[in-house]
Coordinates of C-alpha atoms in Angstrom, one line a residue:
N1 CA 0.2 0.0 0.0
T2 CA 3.0 2.2 -0.3
E3 CA 1.5 4.1 -3.5
K4 CA -1.5 5.0 -1.4
L5 CA 0.8 6.2 1.4
W6 CA 2.5 8.5 -1.0
R7 CA -0.6 9.6 -2.6
A8 CA -2.0 10.6 0.8
F9 CA 1.2 12.2 1.9
F10 CA 1.2 14.5 -1.0
Q11 CA -2.6 15.3 -0.8
T12 CA -1.8 16.2 2.8
T13 CA 0.9 18.5 2.1
L14 CA -1.1 20.1 -0.7
G15 CA -3.6 21.0 1.8
V16 CA -1.3 22.4 4.2
S17 CA 0.0 24.5 1.3
I18 CA -3.4 25.9 0.8
A19 CA -4.0 26.8 4.6
V20 CA -0.4 28.6 4.2
A21 CA -1.6 30.4 1.2
G22 CA -4.5 31.6 2.9
Y23 CA -2.5 33.2 5.6
G24 CA -0.7 34.9 2.8
F25 CA -3.8 36.1 1.4
L26 CA -4.7 37.5 4.7
Q27 CA -1.3 39.4 4.8
L28 CA -2.0 40.6 1.3
F29 CA -5.3 42.3 2.6
G30 CA -3.5 43.6 5.8
V31 CA -5.4 41.4 7.9
A32 CA -2.4 39.4 9.5
S33 CA 1.3 39.4 9.3
L34 CA 3.8 37.4 11.5
T35 CA 6.7 39.7 10.5
A36 CA 5.6 43.0 9.9
G37 CA 9.1 44.4 10.4
F38 CA 10.3 42.4 7.5
S39 CA 7.6 41.7 5.1
S40 CA 5.4 44.0 3.3
L41 CA 2.0 43.7 1.5
S42 CA 4.1 44.1 -1.8
R43 CA 6.0 40.8 -0.9
L44 CA 4.3 38.0 0.8
D45 CA 6.0 35.7 3.2
A46 CA 3.0 34.1 5.2
T47 CA 4.3 32.0 8.2
F48 CA 7.8 31.8 6.7
G49 CA 9.4 35.1 7.6
N50 CA 11.1 35.3 4.2
P51 CA 9.3 35.7 0.7
I52 CA 12.2 33.3 -0.5
Y53 CA 11.1 30.6 1.6
L54 CA 7.6 30.9 0.8
A55 CA 8.5 31.1 -2.9
V56 CA 10.2 27.8 -2.9
Y57 CA 7.6 26.2 -1.1
M58 CA 4.9 27.1 -3.5
L59 CA 7.1 26.0 -6.2
F60 CA 7.4 22.5 -5.1
H61 CA 3.6 22.2 -4.4
A62 CA 2.7 23.4 -7.7
F63 CA 4.5 20.7 -9.3
I64 CA 3.0 18.2 -6.9
A65 CA -0.4 19.3 -7.8
A66 CA 0.4 18.8 -11.5
L67 CA 1.8 15.3 -10.7
L68 CA -1.2 14.0 -8.8
W69 CA -3.3 15.8 -11.5
A70 CA -1.6 13.8 -14.3
Q71 CA -1.6 10.5 -12.4
A72 CA -5.5 10.8 -11.7
W73 CA -6.2 11.6 -15.3
A74 CA -4.3 8.7 -16.5
K75 CA -6.1 6.4 -14.2
S76 CA -9.6 7.7 -14.8
S77 CA -12.1 7.4 -17.9
P78 CA -13.6 10.4 -19.7
G79 CA -16.5 12.0 -17.9
S80 CA -15.1 11.2 -14.5
R81 CA -12.4 13.9 -14.5
M82 CA -14.2 17.0 -13.4
R83 CA -14.2 16.6 -9.8
F84 CA -10.3 16.2 -9.3
S85 CA -9.4 18.4 -12.3
L86 CA -11.1 21.2 -10.3
A87 CA -9.5 20.5 -7.2
Y88 CA -5.9 20.0 -8.3
G89 CA -6.3 22.6 -10.9
T90 CA -7.4 25.1 -7.9
V91 CA -4.4 24.1 -5.8
L92 CA -2.1 24.3 -8.6
A93 CA -3.5 27.9 -9.4
I94 CA -3.4 29.2 -5.8
N95 CA 0.2 27.9 -5.4
C96 CA 1.4 29.7 -8.6
I97 CA -0.4 33.0 -7.6
V98 CA 1.2 33.1 -4.0
L99 CA 4.4 32.3 -5.5
L100 CA 4.0 35.2 -8.0
L101 CA 3.0 37.6 -5.0
T102 CA 6.2 36.7 -3.0
A103 CA 8.1 38.7 -6.0
T104 CA 11.0 36.4 -5.7
R105 CA 12.5 36.6 -9.2
G106 CA 14.5 33.8 -9.4
T107 CA 11.9 31.3 -8.1
I108 CA 9.2 32.9 -10.5
L109 CA 11.8 32.4 -13.5
G110 CA 12.4 28.9 -12.2
L111 CA 8.7 28.2 -12.2
I112 CA 8.3 29.5 -15.8
G113 CA 11.4 27.6 -16.9
G114 CA 10.2 24.2 -15.1
I115 CA 7.1 24.6 -17.1
F116 CA 8.8 25.2 -20.2
V117 CA 11.0 22.2 -19.7
S118 CA 8.1 20.1 -18.9
A119 CA 6.1 20.9 -22.0
V120 CA 9.3 20.6 -24.3
L121 CA 9.9 17.0 -23.0
I122 CA 6.3 15.9 -23.4
A123 CA 6.3 17.2 -26.9
L124 CA 9.3 15.5 -27.7
F125 CA 8.9 12.2 -26.1
A126 CA 5.2 11.6 -25.6
P127 CA 4.6 8.1 -27.0
Y128 CA 2.0 7.3 -29.7
A129 CA -0.8 6.5 -27.2
E130 CA -0.2 10.0 -25.7
R131 CA 0.4 11.9 -29.0
K132 CA -2.7 14.0 -28.1
L133 CA -0.8 15.7 -25.6
V134 CA 1.9 17.1 -28.1
R135 CA -0.4 19.8 -29.4
P136 CA -1.0 21.3 -25.8
A137 CA 2.6 20.9 -24.8
L138 CA 3.7 23.0 -27.9
G139 CA 0.9 25.5 -27.1
V140 CA 2.4 26.1 -23.6
V141 CA 5.8 26.4 -25.1
L142 CA 4.6 28.9 -27.6
G143 CA 2.7 30.7 -24.8
I144 CA 5.7 31.2 -22.6
V145 CA 7.9 32.3 -25.5
V146 CA 5.2 34.9 -26.6
L147 CA 4.8 36.0 -23.1
A148 CA 8.2 36.4 -22.3
G149 CA 8.9 38.6 -25.4
G150 CA 5.7 40.6 -24.9
F151 CA 6.7 41.3 -21.3
F152 CA 10.4 42.3 -22.3
L153 CA 8.6 44.9 -24.9
V154 CA 6.3 46.4 -22.1
R155 CA 8.4 46.0 -18.9
D156 CA 8.8 49.7 -18.6
A157 CA 5.1 50.6 -19.0
A158 CA 3.2 52.3 -16.1
W159 CA 0.8 49.3 -15.3
V160 CA 3.8 46.9 -15.0
Q161 CA 5.4 49.3 -12.4
R162 CA 2.3 49.1 -10.4
I163 CA 2.3 45.4 -10.1
S164 CA 5.1 44.3 -7.7
F165 CA 6.2 40.9 -9.1
L166 CA 6.1 42.4 -12.7
Q167 CA 8.0 45.5 -11.6
R168 CA 10.7 43.3 -9.8
L169 CA 10.9 41.1 -13.0
G170 CA 11.3 44.0 -15.2
T171 CA 14.2 45.4 -13.2
I172 CA 16.4 42.2 -14.0
S173 CA 19.5 43.3 -15.5
A174 CA 23.3 43.3 -15.0
S175 CA 23.3 46.7 -13.8
D176 CA 20.7 46.1 -11.1
S177 CA 22.0 46.4 -7.4
T178 CA 21.0 42.9 -6.4
T179 CA 22.3 41.4 -9.6
K180 CA 25.6 43.2 -9.1
A181 CA 25.8 42.1 -5.5
R182 CA 25.2 38.4 -6.5
F183 CA 28.1 38.7 -9.1
Y184 CA 30.3 40.1 -6.5
N185 CA 29.5 37.4 -4.0
W186 CA 30.3 34.8 -6.6
G187 CA 33.6 36.3 -7.4
M188 CA 34.6 36.3 -3.7
A189 CA 33.4 32.7 -3.6
W190 CA 35.7 31.7 -6.4
E191 CA 38.7 33.1 -4.7
G192 CA 37.9 31.0 -1.7
V193 CA 37.4 27.9 -4.0
K194 CA 40.7 28.5 -5.6
E195 CA 42.4 28.5 -2.1
R196 CA 40.8 25.1 -1.0
P197 CA 39.7 23.5 -4.1
L198 CA 39.3 19.8 -3.3
L199 CA 37.3 19.6 0.0
G200 CA 36.4 23.4 0.7
W201 CA 35.9 25.2 3.8
G202 CA 33.4 23.0 5.5
Q203 CA 29.7 23.7 6.1
E204 CA 28.6 27.2 7.3
N205 CA 31.7 28.7 6.7
Y206 CA 31.2 31.1 3.8
A207 CA 31.3 34.0 6.3
V208 CA 35.0 33.4 6.6
V209 CA 35.4 33.5 2.8
F210 CA 33.1 36.6 2.7
D211 CA 35.6 38.3 5.0
K212 CA 38.8 37.4 3.6
Y213 CA 38.0 38.1 0.1
Y214 CA 35.6 40.9 0.5
D215 CA 35.0 43.2 -2.6
P216 CA 34.9 46.6 -1.7
R217 CA 32.3 47.3 -4.4
M218 CA 29.8 45.6 -2.0
Y219 CA 29.7 48.7 0.3
S220 CA 26.1 49.4 -0.5
A221 CA 24.9 45.9 0.2
E222 CA 24.5 44.1 3.6
P223 CA 27.9 43.8 5.4
W224 CA 27.6 40.1 6.5
F225 CA 27.0 37.2 4.1
D226 CA 27.0 33.7 5.2
R227 CA 25.6 32.2 1.8
V228 CA 26.9 32.8 -1.6
H229 CA 23.3 32.9 -3.0
N230 CA 24.2 30.3 -5.7
V231 CA 24.1 26.7 -5.0
V232 CA 27.0 25.5 -7.2
F233 CA 29.3 28.0 -5.4
D234 CA 27.6 27.2 -2.0
W235 CA 28.9 23.7 -2.5
L236 CA 32.3 24.6 -3.8
V237 CA 33.0 26.6 -0.9
A238 CA 31.4 24.1 1.8
G239 CA 32.7 20.8 0.1
G240 CA 34.9 21.7 -2.7
I241 CA 34.9 20.1 -6.2
L242 CA 34.0 16.7 -4.4
G243 CA 31.3 18.2 -2.5
L244 CA 29.8 19.7 -5.5
L245 CA 30.1 16.6 -7.7
G246 CA 28.4 14.6 -4.6
Y247 CA 25.6 17.2 -4.8
L248 CA 25.1 17.3 -8.5
S249 CA 25.0 13.4 -8.6
I250 CA 21.8 13.4 -6.8
F251 CA 20.3 15.2 -9.8
V252 CA 22.2 13.0 -12.2
A253 CA 20.8 9.7 -10.4
A254 CA 17.3 11.1 -10.2
L255 CA 17.4 12.0 -13.9
V256 CA 18.5 8.6 -14.9
A257 CA 15.7 6.9 -12.8
L258 CA 13.3 9.3 -14.5
W259 CA 14.2 8.6 -18.1
R260 CA 15.7 5.3 -18.1
R261 CA 13.5 3.0 -20.3
P262 CA 13.7 -0.8 -20.4
P263 CA 14.2 -2.8 -23.6
E264 CA 10.9 -3.3 -25.6
N265 CA 8.7 -6.4 -24.7
T266 CA 10.1 -6.1 -21.1
K267 CA 8.5 -4.7 -18.0
A268 CA 7.1 -1.3 -18.1
A269 CA 8.9 1.7 -17.2
A270 CA 9.2 3.2 -13.8
F271 CA 7.6 6.5 -14.8
T272 CA 5.4 7.6 -17.7
V273 CA 6.7 10.5 -20.1
V274 CA 4.2 13.0 -18.4
E275 CA 5.5 11.9 -14.9
S276 CA 9.1 12.0 -15.9
S277 CA 8.5 15.5 -17.6
I278 CA 6.7 17.0 -14.6
L279 CA 9.4 15.8 -12.1
T280 CA 12.1 16.8 -14.3
G281 CA 10.6 20.2 -14.4
V282 CA 10.4 20.5 -10.9
L283 CA 14.2 19.5 -10.4
A284 CA 15.0 22.0 -13.1
A285 CA 13.0 25.0 -11.4
Y286 CA 14.5 24.2 -8.1
F287 CA 18.1 24.2 -9.4
F288 CA 17.4 27.3 -11.1
H289 CA 16.0 28.9 -8.0
N290 CA 18.9 27.9 -6.0
L291 CA 21.4 29.5 -8.6
F292 CA 20.2 32.9 -7.0
V293 CA 19.3 32.1 -3.5
F294 CA 20.2 29.5 -1.0
D295 CA 18.2 26.3 0.7
N296 CA 16.4 26.4 3.8
V297 CA 14.9 23.8 5.9
M298 CA 11.6 23.5 4.1
S299 CA 13.2 23.4 0.8
Y300 CA 15.6 20.7 1.8
I301 CA 12.6 18.5 3.2
L302 CA 10.7 18.9 0.0
F303 CA 13.6 18.2 -2.2
G304 CA 14.4 15.0 -0.2
L305 CA 10.7 14.2 -0.6
V306 CA 10.6 14.5 -4.5
I307 CA 14.0 12.4 -4.5
A308 CA 12.7 9.8 -2.1
Y309 CA 9.7 9.3 -4.2
I310 CA 11.6 8.9 -7.4
A311 CA 14.0 6.5 -5.6
W312 CA 11.0 4.3 -4.4
R313 CA 9.3 4.3 -7.9
W314 CA 12.6 3.3 -9.4
D315 CA 13.3 0.4 -6.8
E316 CA 9.6 -1.0 -7.1
S317 CA 10.1 -1.2 -11.1
A318 CA 13.6 -2.7 -10.7
G319 CA 12.6 -5.3 -8.0
A320 CA 15.2 -4.0 -5.8
P321 CA 15.6 -6.2 -3.0
R322 CA 14.7 -4.9 0.6
L323 CA 17.4 -3.8 3.1
W324 CA 15.2 -5.5 5.8
K325 CA 12.3 -7.8 5.9
V326 CA 9.9 -7.3 9.0
S327 CA 6.6 -9.3 9.1
L328 CA 4.4 -8.3 11.9
P329 CA 1.0 -9.5 12.5
E330 CA -1.6 -7.0 11.0
Q331 CA -3.3 -6.5 14.6
S332 CA 0.0 -5.2 15.9
M333 CA 0.1 -2.3 13.4
P334 CA -1.7 0.3 15.5
V335 CA 0.6 -0.4 18.3
V336 CA 3.6 -0.1 16.4
A337 CA 2.4 3.1 14.8
V338 CA 1.9 4.5 18.4
V339 CA 5.3 3.4 19.5
A340 CA 6.9 4.8 16.4
A341 CA 5.1 8.2 17.1
L342 CA 6.3 8.3 20.7
I343 CA 10.1 7.4 19.7
T344 CA 9.8 10.1 17.1
W345 CA 8.3 12.6 19.3
G346 CA 10.7 11.9 22.0
A347 CA 13.9 12.0 19.8
A348 CA 12.7 15.4 18.3
S349 CA 12.3 16.8 21.8
W350 CA 15.7 15.7 22.9
I351 CA 17.4 17.0 19.9
N352 CA 15.8 20.4 19.8
S353 CA 14.8 21.1 23.4
S354 CA 18.0 22.8 24.2
A355 CA 17.9 25.1 21.1
L356 CA 14.2 25.9 21.9
A357 CA 14.8 26.7 25.5
Q358 CA 17.8 28.9 24.3
N359 CA 15.5 30.8 21.8
R360 CA 12.9 31.5 24.5
L361 CA 15.4 32.5 26.9
L362 CA 17.2 35.1 24.2
I363 CA 13.6 36.5 23.8
Q364 CA 13.3 37.4 27.4
A365 CA 16.8 38.6 27.5
I366 CA 16.4 41.2 24.9
S367 CA 12.9 42.2 26.3
P368 CA 12.1 45.1 28.6
H369 CA 11.7 44.0 32.3
Q370 CA 10.2 45.8 35.2
E371 CA 13.2 44.9 37.4
G372 CA 15.6 46.8 35.1
V373 CA 18.5 45.8 33.0
A374 CA 19.9 43.5 35.7
K375 CA 17.3 41.1 34.9
N376 CA 18.4 41.1 31.1
L377 CA 21.7 40.2 32.3
E378 CA 20.2 37.3 34.3
Y379 CA 18.4 36.0 31.3
I380 CA 21.3 36.6 28.8
K381 CA 23.7 34.4 31.1
K382 CA 21.2 31.7 31.1
T383 CA 20.7 31.9 27.4
I384 CA 24.4 31.4 26.7
A385 CA 24.7 28.7 29.5
E386 CA 22.4 26.5 27.4
G387 CA 25.2 26.1 25.0
S388 CA 23.3 25.4 22.0
V389 CA 23.0 26.4 18.5
G390 CA 22.1 30.0 19.4
T391 CA 25.1 30.9 21.4
Q392 CA 26.8 33.2 18.7
E393 CA 23.5 35.0 18.4
A394 CA 23.3 35.5 22.3
R395 CA 26.8 36.6 22.5
E396 CA 26.3 39.3 19.6
Q397 CA 23.1 40.3 21.3
L398 CA 24.7 40.6 24.6
V399 CA 27.5 42.8 23.1
Q400 CA 24.8 45.2 21.6
M401 CA 23.0 45.3 25.1
A402 CA 26.4 46.2 26.9
T403 CA 27.1 48.7 24.2
K404 CA 23.8 50.5 24.8
I405 CA 24.2 50.3 28.6
A406 CA 27.2 52.0 28.3
S407 CA 25.8 55.2 27.4
I408 CA 22.6 55.0 29.4
Q409 CA 22.5 57.3 32.4
G410 CA 21.3 55.9 35.9
V411 CA 22.7 52.6 35.6
D412 CA 24.4 51.3 38.6
S413 CA 28.2 51.5 37.8
K414 CA 28.9 48.0 39.2
L415 CA 26.1 46.6 37.0
R416 CA 27.7 48.4 34.0
Q417 CA 31.0 47.1 34.8
E418 CA 29.5 43.3 35.0
F419 CA 27.9 43.8 31.7
Y420 CA 31.2 44.8 30.2
D421 CA 33.4 42.1 31.7
F422 CA 30.7 39.3 30.9
A423 CA 30.4 40.6 27.3
V424 CA 34.3 40.7 26.7
A425 CA 34.6 37.4 28.0
E426 CA 32.0 35.9 26.0
I427 CA 32.7 37.5 22.7
K428 CA 36.4 36.4 23.3
L429 CA 35.3 32.9 23.6
Q430 CA 33.3 33.4 20.1
Q431 CA 36.6 34.6 18.7
E432 CA 38.2 31.2 19.7
A433 CA 35.2 29.3 18.4
S434 CA 35.6 31.1 15.1
P435 CA 39.3 32.4 14.9
L436 CA 39.0 33.2 11.2
D437 CA 35.7 35.1 11.4
A438 CA 36.3 39.0 11.5
R439 CA 32.6 39.6 13.2
P440 CA 33.6 38.7 16.7
A441 CA 36.7 40.9 16.6
L442 CA 34.8 43.8 15.3
F443 CA 32.1 43.6 18.0
L444 CA 34.8 43.1 20.6
G445 CA 36.5 46.4 19.3
L446 CA 33.0 48.3 19.2
L447 CA 32.4 46.9 22.8
H448 CA 35.8 48.2 24.1
D449 CA 35.2 51.6 22.4
S450 CA 31.8 52.0 23.8
F451 CA 33.2 51.8 27.5
G452 CA 36.1 54.4 26.6
N453 CA 38.9 51.4 26.4
Y454 CA 40.2 52.7 23.2
V455 CA 43.6 51.0 23.4
A456 CA 42.0 47.7 23.8
G457 CA 39.5 48.6 21.2
A458 CA 42.3 49.5 18.7
E459 CA 43.8 46.2 19.2
A460 CA 40.6 44.2 18.4
L461 CA 39.8 46.5 15.3
K462 CA 43.2 45.9 14.1
H463 CA 42.6 42.0 14.3
A464 CA 39.3 42.4 12.5
H465 CA 41.0 44.4 9.7
A466 CA 43.7 41.7 9.3
L467 CA 40.9 39.0 8.9
S468 CA 38.9 41.4 6.5
P469 CA 41.4 43.9 4.8
A470 CA 38.9 45.2 2.4
K471 CA 35.9 45.9 4.4
Q472 CA 35.3 49.6 4.7
S473 CA 33.0 49.6 7.6
I474 CA 36.0 48.1 9.8
L475 CA 38.0 50.8 8.7
Y476 CA 35.5 53.6 9.6
E477 CA 35.6 52.1 13.1
M478 CA 39.5 52.2 13.3
A479 CA 39.4 55.6 12.0
R480 CA 36.9 56.7 14.9
N481 CA 39.0 54.9 17.4
A482 CA 42.2 56.6 16.1
Q483 CA 40.3 59.9 16.4
M484 CA 39.4 59.0 20.2
R485 CA 42.9 58.4 21.0
G486 CA 44.2 61.5 19.5
D487 CA 45.8 59.8 16.7
V488 CA 44.8 62.2 14.0
G489 CA 47.4 60.8 11.4
G490 CA 45.9 57.4 12.1
M491 CA 42.4 58.4 11.5
M492 CA 43.3 60.0 8.1
R493 CA 45.0 56.9 7.0
D494 CA 42.1 54.7 7.6
F495 CA 39.6 57.1 6.2
K496 CA 42.0 57.3 3.1
T497 CA 42.5 53.7 2.8
A498 CA 38.5 53.1 3.1
Y499 CA 38.0 55.7 0.4
E500 CA 40.7 54.5 -2.0
L501 CA 39.3 51.0 -1.9
E502 CA 36.3 52.0 -3.8
T503 CA 36.0 55.8 -4.8
R504 CA 32.4 55.5 -5.7
N505 CA 31.5 54.8 -2.1
V506 CA 29.8 58.1 -1.1
Q507 CA 30.0 57.3 2.8
A508 CA 33.8 56.8 2.6
R509 CA 34.2 59.8 0.6
I510 CA 32.2 61.9 3.1
L511 CA 34.0 60.5 6.2
Y512 CA 37.3 61.2 4.5
A513 CA 36.0 64.7 3.6
A514 CA 34.8 65.3 7.2
G515 CA 38.5 64.2 8.6
A516 CA 40.2 66.7 6.2
V517 CA 37.9 69.6 7.3
L518 CA 38.6 68.6 11.0
T519 CA 42.4 68.8 10.0
K520 CA 42.0 71.9 8.2
N521 CA 43.0 70.4 5.2
D522 CA 40.7 72.6 2.8
A523 CA 42.2 71.5 -0.6
L524 CA 41.6 67.8 0.0
A525 CA 38.2 68.6 1.5
N526 CA 37.2 70.7 -1.6
E527 CA 38.7 68.0 -4.0
L528 CA 36.6 65.2 -2.3
L529 CA 33.4 67.4 -2.0
A530 CA 33.4 68.7 -5.4
P531 CA 32.0 65.8 -7.2
I532 CA 29.0 65.5 -4.7
V533 CA 28.0 69.0 -3.9
P534 CA 25.8 69.5 -7.0
T535 CA 23.8 66.3 -6.1
G536 CA 23.1 67.4 -2.6
D537 CA 25.1 64.3 -1.2
A538 CA 27.6 66.6 0.5
A539 CA 24.9 68.1 2.8
E540 CA 25.4 65.5 5.4
A541 CA 25.6 65.9 9.2
R542 CA 29.3 65.0 9.6
I543 CA 30.5 67.6 7.0
T544 CA 28.2 70.0 8.5
S545 CA 29.3 69.5 12.1
A546 CA 33.0 69.6 10.9
Y547 CA 32.7 73.1 9.2
L548 CA 30.3 74.4 12.1
A549 CA 33.2 73.5 14.6
Q550 CA 35.3 76.2 12.4
K551 CA 32.3 78.4 12.1
R552 CA 32.6 78.1 8.3
Y553 CA 28.9 79.0 7.6
D554 CA 29.9 80.0 4.0
K555 CA 31.0 76.4 3.3
I556 CA 27.8 75.2 5.0
A557 CA 25.8 77.2 2.5
V558 CA 27.8 76.0 -0.4
I559 CA 26.7 72.4 0.3
W560 CA 23.1 73.0 1.4
E561 CA 22.1 75.1 -1.5
P562 CA 22.0 72.3 -4.0
Y563 CA 20.4 70.0 -1.4
V564 CA 17.4 72.4 -1.2
K565 CA 17.1 72.6 -4.9
T566 CA 17.3 68.8 -5.2
H567 CA 14.9 68.1 -2.2
P568 CA 12.4 70.8 -2.2
D569 CA 10.1 69.0 0.2
E570 CA 12.8 68.4 2.8
V571 CA 12.1 70.9 5.6
Q572 CA 15.4 70.3 7.4
G573 CA 17.4 71.7 4.3
Y574 CA 15.6 75.1 4.6
F575 CA 16.4 75.6 8.1
T576 CA 20.0 74.5 8.0
L577 CA 20.6 76.7 4.9
A578 CA 18.9 79.6 6.5
A579 CA 21.0 79.2 9.6
A580 CA 24.2 79.1 7.6
Y581 CA 23.2 82.4 5.7
Y582 CA 22.4 84.1 9.1
G583 CA 25.7 82.8 10.5
M584 CA 27.3 84.6 7.4
G585 CA 25.4 87.5 8.2
E586 CA 23.1 87.3 5.2
R587 CA 19.8 87.9 6.9
T588 CA 18.0 88.8 3.7
K589 CA 18.8 85.5 2.3
A590 CA 18.1 83.7 5.6
I591 CA 14.6 85.2 5.6
S592 CA 13.9 84.4 2.1
V593 CA 14.9 80.8 2.5
L594 CA 12.5 80.5 5.4
E595 CA 9.7 82.1 3.5
A596 CA 10.2 79.3 0.9
A597 CA 9.9 76.7 3.7
S598 CA 6.7 78.3 4.8
K599 CA 5.1 77.2 1.5
L600 CA 5.5 73.4 2.5
S601 CA 2.9 73.5 5.3
T602 CA 1.1 75.5 7.9
D603 CA 3.2 73.8 10.9
V604 CA 6.4 74.7 8.8
A605 CA 5.1 78.2 8.2
L606 CA 4.6 78.8 12.1
Q607 CA 7.8 77.6 12.9
A608 CA 9.5 79.7 10.2
S609 CA 7.7 82.8 11.1
T610 CA 9.2 82.7 14.8
F611 CA 12.7 82.4 13.4
I612 CA 12.2 85.1 10.9
E613 CA 10.9 87.5 13.5
Q614 CA 14.1 86.7 15.8
I615 CA 16.2 87.3 12.7
R616 CA 14.6 90.8 12.2
N617 CA 15.1 91.4 15.8
G618 CA 18.6 90.2 15.9
T619 CA 17.7 87.7 18.7
L620 CA 18.1 84.5 16.9
Q621 CA 20.9 82.3 18.5
L622 CA 22.4 79.8 16.5

């Protein structure tokens, strides 16, 4: 009865996918959302917390629905197909709609590509008895080609821009920021592969490669990556060439099982052409999806499920011998089932209980308590003491808590010191656990700096820089640390290094320019700011503060004039520019700017009128 069990399993998981889709639609209509801080109505994530995870979940279930539909159709007679066709067709449509609403470009393209592959295979290999399927399959192929070409022509249309997933599909290009970040990531991964080509760096260690071979052009992307966002490079980094070959062999073995046909006049093939085509389509779609993102627990489960199903069908057709044979009385099966369920539940609880307890404790540790921050310290100590998979996260949360407490007034000095000592000890342990990872060293440096221990902070930041020499964010902190130690030369060196790593990095340019202003190197400051003054990017707090310290109101006016022109709706720009004019003694210009700001809203007009009156009376204090 294994075939019935597989069908029941597939039908059950399809039912669950509809429940998940239902929650996604609640999110779409603004009724419910588990992760309001991350997801948005424009990209559904349902109960997964990440649109990418929901997308691949729906991808697998769309093909599972197609598979069951095809199997039911083949086993039924004309006139009896309406009921299951409506059921499976509805499930298939809902899964595809939710997938589209996740706006996950790689998975959407994977779905389209998988359908295309399935249709082509059916058109090419459908046997004589199923030749009636060729015309619909060719229609699907032609439809995909026509729709793809039509979308390319209208991708810039206004109606396309109003539909989230179409808008994101239309932005796919080599110049897209996300696409460029993927290419940079792959380049860094390749450097790591060249260093350890055969066996790789081990599982979960891409962060080390990312730090060591960091590409400065990644400055505008997130600062920490623990995945390459490409399954080929992920396996090359984790397991080297041997690991990648091992992974790819799973697909090769599955495709051989799907398409190997016995000689004529022998036993039937394990799969029909339609089944082989659908399952090949889902494998192709999943592989394409993984070329741009990465696996998660649910995608691993579903991939394993599909591979297990293929393996079972092949073994059944080949008459493969059983690994073991157990003959039990039918009456004992309910008892066996209960015992198996209890063992499974007990094993799962034993394996996961510590991680679950640690997770709950961490939530308590970062939540506010009436007893004050002493209670947070108590909880974070318990969290780390669990010693489970969340220990690194707990240690980093501890450092962030201690860094904040360093600047909070009213915290008992002994408690503040206890936070500091405990955080230093734990992040050092994390350094020992991950000696090639720059992240713990950077956290340690920031922790020391927040408590004024700049000498120790400098040592930690220097170590972080050695592990990731091209990461600008570490150089920024080194420069800040040098400034606090009074090492102006060191500050300028670090700012210069960060800037020269990637001169298009506006933040690095601004920090270097602010340092030049502080050191009264006007020539360097003017050179650095000249390209970004017309765009308004030079109108930045650090540049303004540096000029203000020298009472260079004329310089402040020069950088804020273009900002007001390029950002006419930003209230702060008007007031800053007016203050600069007033500092220069240009009262008429200051009043003119404030009068222009008054047109933005009645609240702004009320505030501006007060300042205008003070300017005219000569009582305004900057």
